[in-house]
Coordinates of C-alpha atoms and ligand atoms in Angstrom, one line a residue:
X1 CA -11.5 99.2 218.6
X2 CA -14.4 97.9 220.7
X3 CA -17.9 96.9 219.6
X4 CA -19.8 100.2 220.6
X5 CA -17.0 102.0 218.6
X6 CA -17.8 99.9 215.5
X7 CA -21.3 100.6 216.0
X8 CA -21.3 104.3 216.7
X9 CA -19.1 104.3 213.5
X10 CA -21.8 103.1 211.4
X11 CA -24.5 105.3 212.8
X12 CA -22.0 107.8 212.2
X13 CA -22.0 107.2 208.2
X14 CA -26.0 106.4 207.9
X15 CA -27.7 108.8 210.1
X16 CA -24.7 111.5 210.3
X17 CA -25.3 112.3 214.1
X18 CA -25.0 110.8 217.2
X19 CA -26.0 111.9 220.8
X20 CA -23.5 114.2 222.9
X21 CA -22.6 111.5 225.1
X22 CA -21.9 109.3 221.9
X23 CA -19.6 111.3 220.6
X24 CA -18.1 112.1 223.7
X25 CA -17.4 108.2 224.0
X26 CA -16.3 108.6 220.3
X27 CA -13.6 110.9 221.1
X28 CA -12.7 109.6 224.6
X29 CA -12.3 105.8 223.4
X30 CA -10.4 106.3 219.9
X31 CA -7.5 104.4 218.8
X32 CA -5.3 103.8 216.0
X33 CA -8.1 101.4 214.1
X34 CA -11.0 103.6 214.9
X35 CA -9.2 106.8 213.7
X36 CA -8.1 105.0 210.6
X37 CA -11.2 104.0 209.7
X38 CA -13.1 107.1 210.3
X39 CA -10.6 108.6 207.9
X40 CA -10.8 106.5 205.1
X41 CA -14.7 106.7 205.5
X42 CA -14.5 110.1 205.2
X43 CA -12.6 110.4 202.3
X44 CA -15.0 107.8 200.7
X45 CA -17.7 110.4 201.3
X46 CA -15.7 113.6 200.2
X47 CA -14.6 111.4 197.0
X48 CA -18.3 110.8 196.0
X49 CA -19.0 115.1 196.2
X50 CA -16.2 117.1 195.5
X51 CA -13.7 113.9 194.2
X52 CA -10.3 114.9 194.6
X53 CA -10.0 118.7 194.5
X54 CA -8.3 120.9 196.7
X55 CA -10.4 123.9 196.7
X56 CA -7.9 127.0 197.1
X57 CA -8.9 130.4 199.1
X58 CA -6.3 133.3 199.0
X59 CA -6.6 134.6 202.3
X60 CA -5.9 138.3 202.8
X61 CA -5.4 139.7 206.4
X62 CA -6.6 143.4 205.8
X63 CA -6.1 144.8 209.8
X64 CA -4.9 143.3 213.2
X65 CA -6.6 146.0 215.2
X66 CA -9.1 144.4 217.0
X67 CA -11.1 145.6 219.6
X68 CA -11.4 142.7 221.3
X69 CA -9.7 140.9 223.8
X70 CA -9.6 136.8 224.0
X71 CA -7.3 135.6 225.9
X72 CA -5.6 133.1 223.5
X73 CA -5.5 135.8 220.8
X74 CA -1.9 137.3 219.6
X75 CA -3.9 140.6 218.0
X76 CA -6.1 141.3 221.4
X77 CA -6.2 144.9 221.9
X78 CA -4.3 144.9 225.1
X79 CA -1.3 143.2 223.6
X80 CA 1.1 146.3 223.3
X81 CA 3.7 144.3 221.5
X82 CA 1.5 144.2 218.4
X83 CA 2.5 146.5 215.6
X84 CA -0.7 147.3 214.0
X85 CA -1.3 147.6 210.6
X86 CA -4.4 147.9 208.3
X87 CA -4.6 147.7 204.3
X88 CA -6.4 150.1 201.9
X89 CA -9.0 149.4 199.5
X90 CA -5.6 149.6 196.5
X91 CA -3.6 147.5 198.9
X92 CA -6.0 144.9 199.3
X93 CA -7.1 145.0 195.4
X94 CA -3.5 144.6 194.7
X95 CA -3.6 141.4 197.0
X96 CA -6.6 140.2 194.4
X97 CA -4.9 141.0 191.3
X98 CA -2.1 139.0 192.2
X99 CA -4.2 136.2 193.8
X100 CA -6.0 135.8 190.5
X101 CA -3.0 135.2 188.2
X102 CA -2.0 132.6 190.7
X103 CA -5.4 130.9 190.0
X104 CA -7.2 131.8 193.5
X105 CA -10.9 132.8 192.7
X106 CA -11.6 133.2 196.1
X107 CA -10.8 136.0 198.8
X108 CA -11.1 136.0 202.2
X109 CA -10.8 139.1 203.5
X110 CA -10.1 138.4 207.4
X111 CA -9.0 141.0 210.3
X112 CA -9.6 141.6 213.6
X113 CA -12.5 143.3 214.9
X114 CA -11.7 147.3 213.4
X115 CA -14.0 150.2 213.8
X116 CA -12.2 151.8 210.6
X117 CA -13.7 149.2 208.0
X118 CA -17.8 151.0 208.3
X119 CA -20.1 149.0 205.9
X120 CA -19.3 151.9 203.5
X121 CA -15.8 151.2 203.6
X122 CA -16.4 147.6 203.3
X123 CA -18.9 147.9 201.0
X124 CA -17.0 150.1 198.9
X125 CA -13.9 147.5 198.5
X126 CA -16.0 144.3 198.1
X127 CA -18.3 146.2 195.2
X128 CA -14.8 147.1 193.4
X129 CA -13.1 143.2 193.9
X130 CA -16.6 142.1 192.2
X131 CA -16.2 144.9 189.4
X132 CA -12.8 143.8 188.6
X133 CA -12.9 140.0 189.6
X134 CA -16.6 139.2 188.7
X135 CA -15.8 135.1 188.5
X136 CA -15.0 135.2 192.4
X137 CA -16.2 134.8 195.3
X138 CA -15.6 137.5 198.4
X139 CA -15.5 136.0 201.8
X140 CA -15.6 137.8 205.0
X141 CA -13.9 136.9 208.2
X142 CA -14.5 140.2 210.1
X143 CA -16.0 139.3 213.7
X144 CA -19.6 140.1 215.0
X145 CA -21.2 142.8 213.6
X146 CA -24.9 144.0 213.4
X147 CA -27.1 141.8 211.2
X148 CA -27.7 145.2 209.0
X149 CA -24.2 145.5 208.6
X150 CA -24.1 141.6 207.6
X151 CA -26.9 142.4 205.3
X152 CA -25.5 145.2 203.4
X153 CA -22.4 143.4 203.0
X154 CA -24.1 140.6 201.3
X155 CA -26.2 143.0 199.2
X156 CA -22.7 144.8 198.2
X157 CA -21.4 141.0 196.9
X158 CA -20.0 139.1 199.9
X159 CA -21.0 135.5 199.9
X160 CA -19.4 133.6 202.4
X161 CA -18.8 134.9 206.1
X162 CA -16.5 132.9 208.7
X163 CA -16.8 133.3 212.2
X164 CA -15.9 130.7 214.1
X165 CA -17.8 129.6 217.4
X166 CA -14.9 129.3 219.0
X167 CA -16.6 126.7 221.6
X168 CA -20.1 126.0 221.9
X169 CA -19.8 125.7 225.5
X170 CA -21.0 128.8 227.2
X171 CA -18.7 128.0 230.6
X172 CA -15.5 127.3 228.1
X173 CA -16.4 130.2 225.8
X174 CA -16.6 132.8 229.4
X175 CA -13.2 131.3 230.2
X176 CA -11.6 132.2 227.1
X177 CA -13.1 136.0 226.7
X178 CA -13.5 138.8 228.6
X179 CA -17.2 139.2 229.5
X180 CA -18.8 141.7 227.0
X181 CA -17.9 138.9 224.5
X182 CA -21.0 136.0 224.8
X183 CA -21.4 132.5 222.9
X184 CA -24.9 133.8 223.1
X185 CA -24.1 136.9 220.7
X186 CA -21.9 135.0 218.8
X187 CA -24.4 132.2 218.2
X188 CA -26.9 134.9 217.2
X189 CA -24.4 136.6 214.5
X190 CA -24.2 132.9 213.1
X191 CA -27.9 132.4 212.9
X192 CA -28.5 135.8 210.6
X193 CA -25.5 135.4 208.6
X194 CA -27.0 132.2 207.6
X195 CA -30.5 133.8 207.5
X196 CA -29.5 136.1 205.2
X197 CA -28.2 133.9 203.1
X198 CA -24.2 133.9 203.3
X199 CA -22.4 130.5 202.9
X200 CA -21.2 130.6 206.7
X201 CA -18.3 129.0 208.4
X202 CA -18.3 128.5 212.1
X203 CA -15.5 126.4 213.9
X204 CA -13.2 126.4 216.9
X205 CA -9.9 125.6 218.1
X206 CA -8.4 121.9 219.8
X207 CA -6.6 122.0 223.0
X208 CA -7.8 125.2 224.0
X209 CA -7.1 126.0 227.6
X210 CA -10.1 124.9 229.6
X211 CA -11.4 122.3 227.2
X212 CA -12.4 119.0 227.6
X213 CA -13.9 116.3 225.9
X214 CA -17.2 117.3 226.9
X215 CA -17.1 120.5 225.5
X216 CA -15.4 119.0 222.1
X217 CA -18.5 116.4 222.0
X218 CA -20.9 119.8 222.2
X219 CA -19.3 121.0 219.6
X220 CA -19.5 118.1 217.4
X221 CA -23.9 118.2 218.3
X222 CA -23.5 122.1 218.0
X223 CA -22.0 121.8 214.2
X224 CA -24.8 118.6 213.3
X225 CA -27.4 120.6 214.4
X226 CA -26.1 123.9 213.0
X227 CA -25.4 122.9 209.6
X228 CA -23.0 125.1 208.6
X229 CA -21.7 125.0 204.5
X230 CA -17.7 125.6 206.3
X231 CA -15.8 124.3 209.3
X232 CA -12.6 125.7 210.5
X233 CA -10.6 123.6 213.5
X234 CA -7.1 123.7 213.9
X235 CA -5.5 123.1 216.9
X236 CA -4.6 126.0 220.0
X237 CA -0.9 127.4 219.4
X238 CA 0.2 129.7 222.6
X239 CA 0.9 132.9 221.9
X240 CA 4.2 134.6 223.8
X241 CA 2.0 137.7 225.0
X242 CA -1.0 136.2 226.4
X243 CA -1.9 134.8 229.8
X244 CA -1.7 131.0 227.6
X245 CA 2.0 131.4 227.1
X246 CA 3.1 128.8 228.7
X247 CA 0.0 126.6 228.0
X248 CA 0.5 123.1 225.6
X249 CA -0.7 123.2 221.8
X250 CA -3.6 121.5 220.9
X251 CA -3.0 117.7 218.8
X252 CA -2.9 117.4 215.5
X253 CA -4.0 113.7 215.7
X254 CA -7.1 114.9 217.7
X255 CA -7.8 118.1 215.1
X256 CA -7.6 115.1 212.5
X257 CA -10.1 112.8 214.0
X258 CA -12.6 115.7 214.4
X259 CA -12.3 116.5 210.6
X260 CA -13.3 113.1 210.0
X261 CA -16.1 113.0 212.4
X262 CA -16.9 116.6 211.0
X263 CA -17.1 115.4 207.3
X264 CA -19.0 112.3 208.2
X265 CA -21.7 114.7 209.8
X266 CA -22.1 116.7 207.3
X267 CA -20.8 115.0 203.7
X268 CA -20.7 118.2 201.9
X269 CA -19.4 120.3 204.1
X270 CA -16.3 122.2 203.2
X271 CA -13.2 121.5 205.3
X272 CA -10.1 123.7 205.5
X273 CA -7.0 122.1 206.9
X274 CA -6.1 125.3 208.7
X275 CA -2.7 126.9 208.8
X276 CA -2.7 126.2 212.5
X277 CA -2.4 122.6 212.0
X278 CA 0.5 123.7 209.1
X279 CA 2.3 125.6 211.8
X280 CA 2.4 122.6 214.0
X281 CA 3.3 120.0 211.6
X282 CA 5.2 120.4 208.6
X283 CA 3.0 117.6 207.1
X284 CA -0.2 119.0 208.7
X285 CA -1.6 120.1 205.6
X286 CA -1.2 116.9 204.2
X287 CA -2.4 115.1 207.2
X288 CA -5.5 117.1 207.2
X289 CA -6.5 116.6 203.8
X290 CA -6.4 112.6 204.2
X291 CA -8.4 113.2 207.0
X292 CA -11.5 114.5 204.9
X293 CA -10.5 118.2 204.9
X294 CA -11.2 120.0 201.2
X295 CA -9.6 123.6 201.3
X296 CA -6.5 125.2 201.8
X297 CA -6.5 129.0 202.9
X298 CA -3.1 130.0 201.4
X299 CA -2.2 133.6 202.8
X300 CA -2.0 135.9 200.1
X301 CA -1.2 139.4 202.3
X302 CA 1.7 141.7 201.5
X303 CA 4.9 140.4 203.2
X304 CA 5.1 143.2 206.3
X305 CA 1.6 142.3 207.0
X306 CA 1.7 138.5 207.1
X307 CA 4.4 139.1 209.9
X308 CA 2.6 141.3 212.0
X309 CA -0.4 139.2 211.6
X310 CA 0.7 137.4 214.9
X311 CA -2.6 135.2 216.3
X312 CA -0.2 132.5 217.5
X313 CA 3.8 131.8 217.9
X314 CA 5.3 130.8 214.8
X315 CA 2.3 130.9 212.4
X316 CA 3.6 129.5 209.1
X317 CA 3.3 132.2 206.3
X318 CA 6.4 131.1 203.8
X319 CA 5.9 127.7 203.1
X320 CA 3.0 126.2 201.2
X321 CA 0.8 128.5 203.3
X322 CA 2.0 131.4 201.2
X323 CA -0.2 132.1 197.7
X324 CA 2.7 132.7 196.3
X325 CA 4.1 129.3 196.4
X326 CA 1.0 127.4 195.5
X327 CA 2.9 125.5 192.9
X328 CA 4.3 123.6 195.8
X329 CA 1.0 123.4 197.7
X330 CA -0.1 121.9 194.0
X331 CA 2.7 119.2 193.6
X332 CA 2.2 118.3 197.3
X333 CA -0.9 117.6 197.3
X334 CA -0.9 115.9 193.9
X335 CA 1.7 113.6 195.4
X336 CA -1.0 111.9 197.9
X337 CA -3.3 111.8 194.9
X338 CA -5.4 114.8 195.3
X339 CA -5.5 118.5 193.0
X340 CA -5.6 121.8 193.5
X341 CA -8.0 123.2 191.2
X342 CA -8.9 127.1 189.9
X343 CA -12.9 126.9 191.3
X344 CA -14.7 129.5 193.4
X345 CA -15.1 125.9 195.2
X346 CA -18.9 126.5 196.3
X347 CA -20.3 124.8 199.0
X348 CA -21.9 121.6 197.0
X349 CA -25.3 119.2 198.8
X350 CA -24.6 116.1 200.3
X351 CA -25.9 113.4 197.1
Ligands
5AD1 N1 -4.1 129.4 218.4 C1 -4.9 128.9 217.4 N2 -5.8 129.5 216.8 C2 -6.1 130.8 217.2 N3 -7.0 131.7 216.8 C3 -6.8 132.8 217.5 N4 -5.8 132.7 218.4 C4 -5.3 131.4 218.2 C5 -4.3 130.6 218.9 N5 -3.6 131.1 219.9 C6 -8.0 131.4 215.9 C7 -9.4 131.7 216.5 C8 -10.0 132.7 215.6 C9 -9.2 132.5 214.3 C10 -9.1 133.7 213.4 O1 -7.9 132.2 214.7 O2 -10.2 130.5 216.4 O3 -11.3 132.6 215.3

């Protein structure tokens, strides 16, 4: 670790932001003892605000039509090997009764971008999990949409959106999409959703094809600058029916750096460590955790769904990443130290 690493480190913890070249150096210069310490720094910081609980979100994945069609994306609409599927409002309730015996008191409801959920539709199911679960929180994970839509899905009870930025490159994010999609637009759904009030996760994905540490270190100013209350990164996984196929998954040892950079930025932030980087690694939960990450998103979708929810090869559903097996999720994470507690897990200040 050289001397402008040390430095940068310490700006890093007492100003929480650097320049875009500095965190460019940041990423481009790390080694073992730089990544080390950025790690235990950022668990100092998570300690002091949320101590050592595992907030736990049961994620449900209501449709994987999608209208859309990124590149990297297993559900894109002209992938004809996808068997679609969506869930009804009793399907996805069912999901939430479940979810709540197994101590989850948050849902995310995420899908791909699907003309058949209308605000009323929408509306209509997040008014009735409210009604029935009124100590939980609803996140949505549903794409860009209007800001009236985004408004009347607050008003009907939805707290939390997540849409992740994806890249906060505008060259990188035209290379990954087809051209109706914009960072521009994207940027602009982020902006209301936090206007309006929603707890709002942005993030994006590591070793995507195309970018480089450049576009990382935007991201990294993007995010200060942004201040979003969630942060989602997990790193690229090909998918066996896109134009990536035969592209290389992202690190996990670069995914876990950027957590701790991420955590340092913002203290109270809160910081999934994504199924991705549990698909990759069978210790990648784990791994992400001691990194500074503070949630786990266990999927809590019926079984035929979880399977057809494709985004990337192999995506782990059975393993910890499954609701239904949180006790083991639980005993892991107790066994590097940490809980999984039963919290709505609201995104807390920095002290
Ligand atoms: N690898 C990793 N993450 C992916 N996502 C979509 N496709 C992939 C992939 N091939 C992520 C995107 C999207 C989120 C729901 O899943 O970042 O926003």
């Amino acid at each position: 670790m050289n001397d402008k690493i040390t430095v940068l480190i310490d700006e890093l913890c007492k100003n929480h932001g650097l320049t875009t070249d500095e965190y460019a150096y940041l990423i481009e210069y790390r080694d073992e003892e730089s990544k080390q310490l950025l790690a235990e720094r950022a668990r100092q910081v998570r300690e002091k605000i949320y101590g050592r609980d595992v907030f736990i979100r049961g994620l449900i994945e209501i449709s994987n039509y999608c209208k859309n069609d990124c590149f990297y994306c297993g559900i894109r609409r002209s992938n004809k090997e996808c068997q679609r599927y969506r869930l009804g409002k009793e399907e996805i309730l069912a999901c939430c009764k479940e979810g709540y015996q197994l101590g989850f008191r948050t849902f995310v409801l995420q899908g791909g971008e699907d003309a058949f959920y209308t605000d009323d539709i929408l509306c209509d199911i997040i008014r009735d999990i409210k009604n029935n679960f009124s100590d939980c929180a609803v996140t949505l994970s549903l794409g860009e949409r209007g800001r009236m839509s985004f408004e009347c899905l607050y008003k009907a009870g939805a707290e939390r959106y997540l849409l992740r930025h994806e890249t906060a490159d505008a060259k990188h994010y035209a290379s990954l999409h087809p051209k109706e999609l914009t960072l521009q637009s994207r940027l602009q759904c982020l902006r209301d959703l936090k206007e309006i009030g929603y707890q709002t996760g942005c993030g994006f994905m590591v070793g995507s094809p195309g970018q480089t540490i450049e576009s990382l270190a935007k991201d990294l100013k993007w995010i200060e600058e942004f201040k979003p209350a969630m942060c989602g990164i997990g790193p690229f996984i090909p998918h066996h029916a896109t134009q990536y196929a035969g592209e290389q998954p992202g690190s996990i040892e670069l995914t876990c750096f950027l957590l701790s950079v991420i955590r340092l930025i913002h203290p109270g932030i809160l910081l999934p460590a994504t199924t991705a980087l549990a698909t990759l690694d069978t210790n990648g939960t784990e791994k992400g955790i001691l990194a500074g990450a503070n949630v786990v998103m266990p999927n809590l979708s019926p079984a035929d769904a979880k399977e057809k929810y494709e985004l990337y090869n192999n995506k782990a559903y059975n393993g910890m990443e499954a609701a239904r097996n949180v006790e083991l999720l639980k005993k892991r994470m107790e066994t590097i130290g940490y809980q999984v507690v039963t919290d709505r897990g609201d995104v807390r200040e920095a002290l």
